[in-house]
Amino acid sequence: MTEPALTGPSAAELGPAAGLAGRFPLTPNPEPASESRHREVMAKLAFGVDFTDHMARATWSEERGWHGHRTEAYGPLTLDPAAAVLHYGQEVFEGLKAYRHADGSVWTFRPGFNASRLRASARRLALPELPDEDFVASLASLVAADERWVPSDAGSSLYLRPFMYASESFLGVRPAKEVEYLLIASPVGPYFPDGFQPVSIWVTDRYSRAALGGLGAAKTGGNYAASLLPQQEAAAKGFAQVCFLDAATSTALEELGGMNVFVVDADGSLRTPAITGTILEGGTRSAILDLLRSSGRTVSEGTILLEDLRAQIASGQVTEVFACGTAAVITPIGRLAGEGWDAVVGDGQPGPVTTGLYQELTDVQYGRRPDTRDWMYQLA
Ligand SMILES: *Cc1c(COP(=O)(O)O)cnc(C)c1O
């Protein structure tokens, strides 16, 4: 069964950021990073290491609903040792980026999609739904407060990490009656500092990420926890990431720990595993499907059997494979391997379809190409 695709409000439907930012009133950090510290961080950007001066947050309780919306100094949280999230993992998160355009303005990509996905993840984890307008208001408020942290170097951005967790201190097993929503931000450098590099992927038939009826369609920490050991074992064999197969039969391709996958055929058509409940529906995946369909390319969502894929790579019918997600946008896959087999895709180098899609998407995100689909939302 294929699930209905996530959509969420478009940029126009959300209305201007200036009108939303006030929903998370700012108490400025009395001790923001000094000019020299700021310069030092911005000069050597890593991923998710350094954070901005502020964070946006709101609290939910059963009695009061969402309240206490605010933007305040970034800093450690106070958490009771009995907080439910520490024991039962009731948590969901999102990931998106703020991009600096050439004219100095700051934009994000399809925030309505992420808002709607956060609500879908929250429903599955029995957490309260944050209204879409509050989600986008938190982005607008934090970016307004921390605009100096949005880098302008090519390929860099401000990574935005919204998340929500069960803060109630109670060891009984039931949905928490107190929940926190937070948004933090980290300036990040280009994902491929040395150019567009293909990666090697280990396809595991030993571990699975998600089973039907489980948490696979939710963006939640538990899925990432499940991927760490397979990831560690694959890294020891020299692979960058793991690709998971369906848990029921271990025969069909699903996705990586945090990225969706696409296969390109020699005739120029593309295929990606269908959203059946075990795969996390990526915003990047959804944008790529839109781009391909409107350019008249054939693209299908369905079952991709590993056995078929291996034969098609060997025969040259499959010419490119790539992964996609917000952090790297598109990652070319040059080699796929598993227990007892090893396959180089094409000539092992990024192919023209993969490279073209990467160029097209990043051009829209960085404002180098017109946004004809109302994807970009101006934050500052
Ligand atoms: C976040 C994530 C993706 C990619 O989603 P994007 O919206 O494109 O960033 C893919 N798979 C999993 C498991 C994820 O958590």
GROMACS .gro file of C-alpha atoms and ligand atoms in nm:
model
  395
    1MET     CA    1   0.000   0.000   0.000
    2THR     CA    2   0.134   0.341  -0.098
    3GLU     CA    3   0.065   0.618   0.154
    4PRO     CA    4  -0.063   0.966   0.051
    5ALA     CA    5   0.228   1.208  -0.002
    6LEU     CA    6   0.300   1.478   0.256
    7THR     CA    7   0.230   1.831   0.138
    8GLY     CA    8   0.185   2.115   0.391
    9PRO     CA    9   0.115   2.485   0.323
   10SER     CA   10   0.307   2.661   0.042
   11ALA     CA   11   0.523   2.968   0.104
   12ALA     CA   12   0.241   3.198  -0.011
   13GLU     CA   13  -0.011   3.029   0.219
   14LEU     CA   14   0.215   3.081   0.521
   15GLY     CA   15   0.228   3.461   0.483
   16PRO     CA   16   0.531   3.683   0.550
   17ALA     CA   17   0.786   3.580   0.816
   18ALA     CA   18   0.779   3.928   0.971
   19GLY     CA   19   0.418   3.869   1.070
   20LEU     CA   20   0.498   3.535   1.234
   21ALA     CA   21   0.829   3.600   1.418
   22GLY     CA   22   0.655   3.785   1.703
   23ARG     CA   23   0.489   3.462   1.812
   24PHE     CA   24   0.820   3.363   1.973
   25PRO     CA   25   0.917   3.692   2.149
   26LEU     CA   26   1.292   3.742   2.190
   27THR     CA   27   1.479   3.783   2.516
   28PRO     CA   28   1.828   3.859   2.383
   29ASN     CA   29   2.121   3.649   2.503
   30PRO     CA   30   2.308   3.872   2.751
   31GLU     CA   31   2.634   3.700   2.654
   32PRO     CA   32   2.631   3.637   2.278
   33ALA     CA   33   2.946   3.500   2.112
   34SER     CA   34   3.210   3.773   2.076
   35GLU     CA   35   3.296   3.911   1.732
   36SER     CA   36   3.622   3.716   1.730
   37ARG     CA   37   3.455   3.389   1.836
   38HIS     CA   38   3.189   3.440   1.568
   39ARG     CA   39   3.461   3.500   1.305
   40GLU     CA   40   3.651   3.191   1.419
   41VAL     CA   41   3.342   2.964   1.392
   42MET     CA   42   3.234   3.104   1.054
   43ALA     CA   43   3.587   3.060   0.915
   44LYS     CA   44   3.585   2.681   0.962
   45LEU     CA   45   3.236   2.542   0.943
   46ALA     CA   46   3.174   2.178   1.037
   47PHE     CA   47   2.835   2.002   1.065
   48GLY     CA   48   2.637   2.041   1.386
   49VAL     CA   49   2.932   2.135   1.606
   50ASP     CA   50   2.878   2.504   1.678
   51PHE     CA   51   2.545   2.664   1.762
   52THR     CA   52   2.403   3.014   1.742
   53ASP     CA   53   2.332   3.254   2.032
   54HIS     CA   54   1.963   3.170   2.071
   55MET     CA   55   1.703   2.895   2.064
   56ALA     CA   56   1.329   2.913   2.015
   57ARG     CA   57   1.098   2.707   2.234
   58ALA     CA   58   0.746   2.639   2.351
   59THR     CA   59   0.593   2.411   2.613
   60TRP     CA   60   0.287   2.189   2.590
   61SER     CA   61   0.084   2.055   2.879
   62GLU     CA   62  -0.238   1.862   2.884
   63GLU     CA   63  -0.415   2.144   3.073
   64ARG     CA   64  -0.278   2.445   2.884
   65GLY     CA   65  -0.195   2.319   2.536
   66TRP     CA   66   0.093   2.507   2.367
   67HIS     CA   67   0.218   2.803   2.571
   68GLY     CA   68   0.538   2.985   2.672
   69HIS     CA   69   0.648   3.052   2.312
   70ARG     CA   70   0.980   3.238   2.331
   71THR     CA   71   1.325   3.290   2.182
   72GLU     CA   72   1.601   3.300   2.442
   73ALA     CA   73   1.972   3.240   2.503
   74TYR     CA   74   2.101   2.905   2.372
   75GLY     CA   75   2.205   2.689   2.665
   76PRO     CA   76   2.172   2.361   2.855
   77LEU     CA   77   1.825   2.234   2.940
   78THR     CA   78   1.703   2.138   3.285
   79LEU     CA   79   1.567   1.786   3.271
   80ASP     CA   80   1.440   1.572   3.557
   81PRO     CA   81   1.620   1.233   3.560
   82ALA     CA   82   1.275   1.071   3.535
   83ALA     CA   83   1.184   1.268   3.218
   84ALA     CA   84   1.001   1.022   2.994
   85VAL     CA   85   1.219   1.092   2.687
   86LEU     CA   86   1.527   0.957   2.866
   87HIS     CA   87   1.356   0.624   2.932
   88TYR     CA   88   1.109   0.560   2.652
   89GLY     CA   89   1.241   0.774   2.369
   90GLN     CA   90   0.924   0.973   2.304
   91GLU     CA   91   1.086   1.226   2.069
   92VAL     CA   92   1.059   1.357   1.710
   93PHE     CA   93   1.270   1.599   1.508
   94GLU     CA   94   1.311   1.783   1.179
   95GLY     CA   95   1.598   1.916   0.972
   96LEU     CA   96   1.602   2.203   0.725
   97LYS     CA   97   1.834   2.483   0.619
   98ALA     CA   98   1.842   2.862   0.585
   99TYR     CA   99   2.026   2.976   0.271
  100ARG     CA  100   2.187   3.317   0.216
  101HIS     CA  101   2.113   3.456  -0.131
  102ALA     CA  102   2.347   3.687  -0.325
  103ASP     CA  103   2.143   3.998  -0.225
  104GLY     CA  104   2.191   3.913   0.146
  105SER     CA  105   1.835   3.785   0.203
  106VAL     CA  106   1.781   3.453   0.389
  107TRP     CA  107   1.547   3.182   0.268
  108THR     CA  108   1.440   2.832   0.359
  109PHE     CA  109   1.312   2.549   0.141
  110ARG     CA  110   0.953   2.420   0.173
  111PRO     CA  111   0.909   2.481   0.548
  112GLY     CA  112   0.541   2.384   0.517
  113PHE     CA  113   0.649   2.032   0.421
  114ASN     CA  114   0.866   1.999   0.732
  115ALA     CA  115   0.591   2.149   0.951
  116SER     CA  116   0.347   1.894   0.821
  117ARG     CA  117   0.597   1.609   0.858
  118LEU     CA  118   0.669   1.710   1.220
  119ARG     CA  119   0.296   1.687   1.291
  120ALA     CA  120   0.278   1.345   1.124
  121SER     CA  121   0.580   1.220   1.324
  122ALA     CA  122   0.432   1.364   1.646
  123ARG     CA  123   0.102   1.182   1.587
  124ARG     CA  124   0.284   0.849   1.553
  125LEU     CA  125   0.480   0.909   1.875
  126ALA     CA  126   0.165   1.020   2.064
  127LEU     CA  127   0.309   1.372   2.099
  128PRO     CA  128   0.101   1.690   2.054
  129GLU     CA  129   0.093   1.851   1.708
  130LEU     CA  130   0.259   2.190   1.678
  131PRO     CA  131   0.053   2.417   1.446
  132ASP     CA  132   0.230   2.480   1.110
  133GLU     CA  133   0.226   2.858   1.172
  134ASP     CA  134   0.407   2.810   1.505
  135PHE     CA  135   0.665   2.588   1.338
  136VAL     CA  136   0.741   2.848   1.071
  137ALA     CA  137   0.720   3.131   1.329
  138SER     CA  138   0.994   2.961   1.533
  139LEU     CA  139   1.220   2.951   1.224
  140ALA     CA  140   1.147   3.316   1.144
  141SER     CA  141   1.208   3.426   1.502
  142LEU     CA  142   1.536   3.237   1.549
  143VAL     CA  143   1.677   3.342   1.213
  144ALA     CA  144   1.582   3.706   1.282
  145ALA     CA  145   1.768   3.688   1.616
  146ASP     CA  146   2.069   3.498   1.479
  147GLU     CA  147   2.097   3.630   1.125
  148ARG     CA  148   2.471   3.692   1.160
  149TRP     CA  149   2.514   3.312   1.184
  150VAL     CA  150   2.378   3.247   0.834
  151PRO     CA  151   2.698   3.195   0.631
  152SER     CA  152   2.738   3.335   0.282
  153ASP     CA  153   3.021   3.113   0.149
  154ALA     CA  154   2.929   2.892  -0.146
  155GLY     CA  155   2.749   2.575  -0.037
  156SER     CA  156   2.717   2.681   0.326
  157SER     CA  157   2.395   2.736   0.520
  158LEU     CA  158   2.241   2.760   0.866
  159TYR     CA  159   2.115   2.413   0.959
  160LEU     CA  160   1.787   2.434   1.153
  161ARG     CA  161   1.699   2.154   1.393
  162PRO     CA  162   1.345   2.162   1.537
  163PHE     CA  163   1.266   1.887   1.788
  164MET     CA  164   1.008   1.787   2.045
  165TYR     CA  165   1.039   1.558   2.346
  166ALA     CA  166   0.847   1.420   2.645
  167SER     CA  167   0.970   1.626   2.942
  168GLU     CA  168   0.725   1.500   3.204
  169SER     CA  169   0.896   1.324   3.496
  170PHE     CA  170   0.703   1.000   3.526
  171LEU     CA  171   0.817   0.641   3.482
  172GLY     CA  172   0.476   0.500   3.397
  173VAL     CA  173   0.439   0.398   3.035
  174ARG     CA  174   0.190   0.634   2.868
  175PRO     CA  175   0.212   0.946   2.649
  176ALA     CA  176   0.366   1.233   2.845
  177LYS     CA  177   0.143   1.517   2.963
  178GLU     CA  178   0.430   1.769   2.941
  179VAL     CA  179   0.628   1.823   2.624
  180GLU     CA  180   0.891   2.071   2.505
  181TYR     CA  181   0.939   2.198   2.149
  182LEU     CA  182   1.277   2.352   2.068
  183LEU     CA  183   1.456   2.491   1.766
  184ILE     CA  184   1.834   2.519   1.757
  185ALA     CA  185   2.059   2.623   1.468
  186SER     CA  186   2.412   2.544   1.354
  187PRO     CA  187   2.609   2.714   1.075
  188VAL     CA  188   2.733   2.442   0.839
  189GLY     CA  189   2.985   2.432   0.556
  190PRO     CA  190   2.953   2.264   0.217
  191TYR     CA  191   2.882   1.891   0.244
  192PHE     CA  192   3.133   1.816  -0.031
  193PRO     CA  193   3.426   2.050   0.043
  194ASP     CA  194   3.643   1.859  -0.209
  195GLY     CA  195   3.380   1.846  -0.484
  196PHE     CA  196   3.093   1.609  -0.556
  197GLN     CA  197   3.231   1.275  -0.429
  198PRO     CA  198   3.066   0.935  -0.481
  199VAL     CA  199   3.027   0.719  -0.169
  200SER     CA  200   3.030   0.342  -0.108
  201ILE     CA  201   2.721   0.191   0.054
  202TRP     CA  202   2.688  -0.136   0.246
  203VAL     CA  203   2.351  -0.306   0.193
  204THR     CA  204   2.270  -0.495   0.513
  205ASP     CA  205   2.060  -0.811   0.516
  206ARG     CA  206   2.129  -0.854   0.885
  207TYR     CA  207   1.970  -0.546   1.041
  208SER     CA  208   1.653  -0.364   0.951
  209ARG     CA  209   1.556  -0.005   1.019
  210ALA     CA  210   1.179  -0.025   1.041
  211ALA     CA  211   0.901  -0.282   1.006
  212LEU     CA  212   0.549  -0.232   0.877
  213GLY     CA  213   0.338  -0.076   1.153
  214GLY     CA  214   0.651   0.053   1.330
  215LEU     CA  215   0.817   0.395   1.335
  216GLY     CA  216   0.978   0.401   0.990
  217ALA     CA  217   0.760   0.683   0.856
  218ALA     CA  218   0.830   0.906   1.157
  219LYS     CA  219   1.142   1.119   1.199
  220THR     CA  220   1.231   0.999   1.546
  221GLY     CA  221   1.554   0.935   1.734
  222GLY     CA  222   1.478   0.565   1.781
  223ASN     CA  223   1.519   0.496   1.409
  224TYR     CA  224   1.859   0.661   1.419
  225ALA     CA  225   1.954   0.464   1.733
  226ALA     CA  226   1.867   0.144   1.544
  227SER     CA  227   2.097   0.246   1.257
  228LEU     CA  228   2.410   0.315   1.463
  229LEU     CA  229   2.543  -0.039   1.508
  230PRO     CA  230   2.497  -0.135   1.140
  231GLN     CA  231   2.657   0.200   1.051
  232GLN     CA  232   2.953   0.128   1.280
  233GLU     CA  233   3.004  -0.219   1.131
  234ALA     CA  234   2.984  -0.084   0.776
  235ALA     CA  235   3.231   0.193   0.858
  236ALA     CA  236   3.476  -0.071   0.985
  237LYS     CA  237   3.454  -0.234   0.639
  238GLY     CA  238   3.525   0.099   0.471
  239PHE     CA  239   3.170   0.201   0.374
  240ALA     CA  240   3.028   0.549   0.424
  241GLN     CA  241   2.668   0.448   0.500
  242VAL     CA  242   2.424   0.158   0.520
  243CYS     CA  243   2.127   0.088   0.296
  244PHE     CA  244   1.843  -0.104   0.460
  245LEU     CA  245   1.615  -0.361   0.298
  246ASP     CA  246   1.251  -0.425   0.387
  247ALA     CA  247   1.226  -0.596   0.727
  248ALA     CA  248   0.970  -0.856   0.615
  249THR     CA  249   1.166  -1.025   0.334
  250SER     CA  250   1.510  -0.855   0.317
  251THR     CA  251   1.473  -0.842  -0.061
  252ALA     CA  252   1.361  -0.485  -0.147
  253LEU     CA  253   1.560  -0.163  -0.119
  254GLU     CA  254   1.424   0.088   0.135
  255GLU     CA  255   1.657   0.373   0.229
  256LEU     CA  256   1.973   0.474   0.413
  257GLY     CA  257   1.972   0.570   0.783
  258GLY     CA  258   1.887   0.931   0.697
  259MET     CA  259   1.852   0.953   0.318
  260ASN     CA  260   1.616   0.822   0.049
  261VAL     CA  261   1.749   0.647  -0.264
  262PHE     CA  262   1.694   0.676  -0.640
  263VAL     CA  263   1.806   0.453  -0.928
  264VAL     CA  264   1.866   0.588  -1.281
  265ASP     CA  265   1.815   0.358  -1.581
  266ALA     CA  266   2.009   0.374  -1.907
  267ASP     CA  267   1.699   0.508  -2.090
  268GLY     CA  268   1.700   0.814  -1.858
  269SER     CA  269   1.403   0.708  -1.642
  270LEU     CA  270   1.425   0.696  -1.263
  271ARG     CA  271   1.288   0.477  -0.985
  272THR     CA  272   1.261   0.514  -0.608
  273PRO     CA  273   1.110   0.289  -0.341
  274ALA     CA  274   0.743   0.372  -0.276
  275ILE     CA  275   0.633   0.526   0.055
  276THR     CA  276   0.465   0.227   0.214
  277GLY     CA  277   0.487   0.311   0.584
  278THR     CA  278   0.842   0.193   0.658
  279ILE     CA  279   1.027   0.468   0.469
  280LEU     CA  280   1.065   0.828   0.584
  281GLU     CA  281   0.928   1.056   0.314
  282GLY     CA  282   1.205   1.307   0.243
  283GLY     CA  283   1.140   1.664   0.134
  284THR     CA  284   1.435   1.627  -0.102
  285ARG     CA  285   1.284   1.308  -0.248
  286SER     CA  286   0.950   1.482  -0.294
  287ALA     CA  287   1.113   1.786  -0.463
  288ILE     CA  288   1.313   1.559  -0.697
  289LEU     CA  289   0.993   1.375  -0.797
  290ASP     CA  290   0.831   1.712  -0.876
  291LEU     CA  291   1.129   1.834  -1.079
  292LEU     CA  292   1.149   1.511  -1.278
  293ARG     CA  293   0.777   1.491  -1.349
  294SER     CA  294   0.749   1.850  -1.462
  295SER     CA  295   1.049   1.809  -1.692
  296GLY     CA  296   0.871   1.518  -1.858
  297ARG     CA  297   1.105   1.248  -1.735
  298THR     CA  298   0.965   0.905  -1.651
  299VAL     CA  299   0.988   0.837  -1.278
  300SER     CA  300   0.820   0.559  -1.084
  301GLU     CA  301   0.768   0.480  -0.717
  302GLY     CA  302   0.756   0.107  -0.653
  303THR     CA  303   0.943  -0.200  -0.534
  304ILE     CA  304   1.312  -0.225  -0.621
  305LEU     CA  305   1.435  -0.579  -0.558
  306LEU     CA  306   1.802  -0.601  -0.464
  307GLU     CA  307   1.850  -0.909  -0.682
  308ASP     CA  308   1.716  -0.722  -0.987
  309LEU     CA  309   1.919  -0.413  -0.908
  310ARG     CA  310   2.242  -0.613  -0.888
  311ALA     CA  311   2.171  -0.774  -1.226
  312GLN     CA  312   2.080  -0.436  -1.377
  313ILE     CA  313   2.398  -0.271  -1.248
  314ALA     CA  314   2.602  -0.561  -1.391
  315SER     CA  315   2.428  -0.542  -1.732
  316GLY     CA  316   2.453  -0.163  -1.751
  317GLN     CA  317   2.076  -0.115  -1.745
  318VAL     CA  318   2.119   0.085  -1.423
  319THR     CA  319   2.368   0.364  -1.481
  320GLU     CA  320   2.342   0.578  -1.166
  321VAL     CA  321   2.232   0.542  -0.803
  322PHE     CA  322   2.208   0.831  -0.559
  323ALA     CA  323   2.086   0.913  -0.210
  324CYS     CA  324   1.908   1.236  -0.113
  325GLY     CA  325   1.834   1.435   0.201
  326THR     CA  326   1.857   1.791   0.333
  327ALA     CA  327   2.213   1.768   0.470
  328ALA     CA  328   2.392   1.665   0.149
  329VAL     CA  329   2.101   1.732  -0.093
  330ILE     CA  330   2.226   1.458  -0.328
  331THR     CA  331   2.499   1.201  -0.265
  332PRO     CA  332   2.617   0.998  -0.566
  333ILE     CA  333   2.659   0.627  -0.489
  334GLY     CA  334   2.955   0.482  -0.678
  335ARG     CA  335   2.963   0.137  -0.523
  336LEU     CA  336   2.709  -0.092  -0.354
  337ALA     CA  337   2.810  -0.407  -0.169
  338GLY     CA  338   2.670  -0.665   0.070
  339GLU     CA  339   2.751  -1.009   0.210
  340GLY     CA  340   2.923  -1.195  -0.076
  341TRP     CA  341   2.880  -0.933  -0.351
  342ASP     CA  342   3.026  -0.600  -0.459
  343ALA     CA  343   2.918  -0.379  -0.749
  344VAL     CA  344   3.051  -0.059  -0.903
  345VAL     CA  345   2.769   0.155  -1.044
  346GLY     CA  346   2.848   0.278  -1.397
  347ASP     CA  347   3.209   0.393  -1.391
  348GLY     CA  348   3.187   0.469  -1.018
  349GLN     CA  349   3.174   0.845  -1.086
  350PRO     CA  350   2.877   1.082  -1.044
  351GLY     CA  351   2.653   1.050  -1.353
  352PRO     CA  352   2.486   1.331  -1.552
  353VAL     CA  353   2.136   1.282  -1.407
  354THR     CA  354   2.264   1.287  -1.046
  355THR     CA  355   2.482   1.591  -1.114
  356GLY     CA  356   2.205   1.774  -1.303
  357LEU     CA  357   1.952   1.725  -1.023
  358TYR     CA  358   2.204   1.841  -0.762
  359GLN     CA  359   2.271   2.155  -0.967
  360GLU     CA  360   1.905   2.229  -1.026
  361LEU     CA  361   1.797   2.186  -0.662
  362THR     CA  362   2.086   2.380  -0.512
  363ASP     CA  363   2.039   2.658  -0.773
  364VAL     CA  364   1.680   2.704  -0.653
  365GLN     CA  365   1.781   2.687  -0.285
  366TYR     CA  366   2.056   2.949  -0.327
  367GLY     CA  367   1.841   3.174  -0.547
  368ARG     CA  368   2.052   3.123  -0.861
  369ARG     CA  369   1.751   3.000  -1.060
  370PRO     CA  370   1.389   3.120  -1.045
  371ASP     CA  371   1.167   2.945  -0.791
  372THR     CA  372   0.870   2.855  -1.011
  373ARG     CA  373   0.704   2.626  -0.757
  374ASP     CA  374   0.667   2.856  -0.455
  375TRP     CA  375   0.918   2.640  -0.265
  376MET     CA  376   1.133   2.916  -0.117
  377TYR     CA  377   1.019   3.104   0.194
  378GLN     CA  378   1.194   3.426   0.295
  379LEU     CA  379   1.300   3.428   0.662
  380ALA     CA  380   1.504   3.749   0.673
  381LIG     C1  381   1.535   1.307   0.733
  381LIG     C2  382   1.539   1.176   0.665
  381LIG     C3  383   1.541   1.162   0.526
  381LIG     C4  384   1.556   1.281   0.431
  381LIG     O1  385   1.454   1.375   0.444
  381LIG     P1  386   1.474   1.521   0.386
  381LIG     O2  387   1.345   1.589   0.418
  381LIG     O3  388   1.497   1.507   0.242
  381LIG     O4  389   1.590   1.579   0.459
  381LIG     C5  390   1.538   1.036   0.471
  381LIG     N1  391   1.531   0.926   0.549
  381LIG     C6  392   1.530   0.935   0.683
  381LIG     C7  393   1.525   0.811   0.762
  381LIG     C8  394   1.533   1.058   0.746
  381LIG     O5  395   1.532   1.065   0.879
   0.00000   0.00000   0.00000
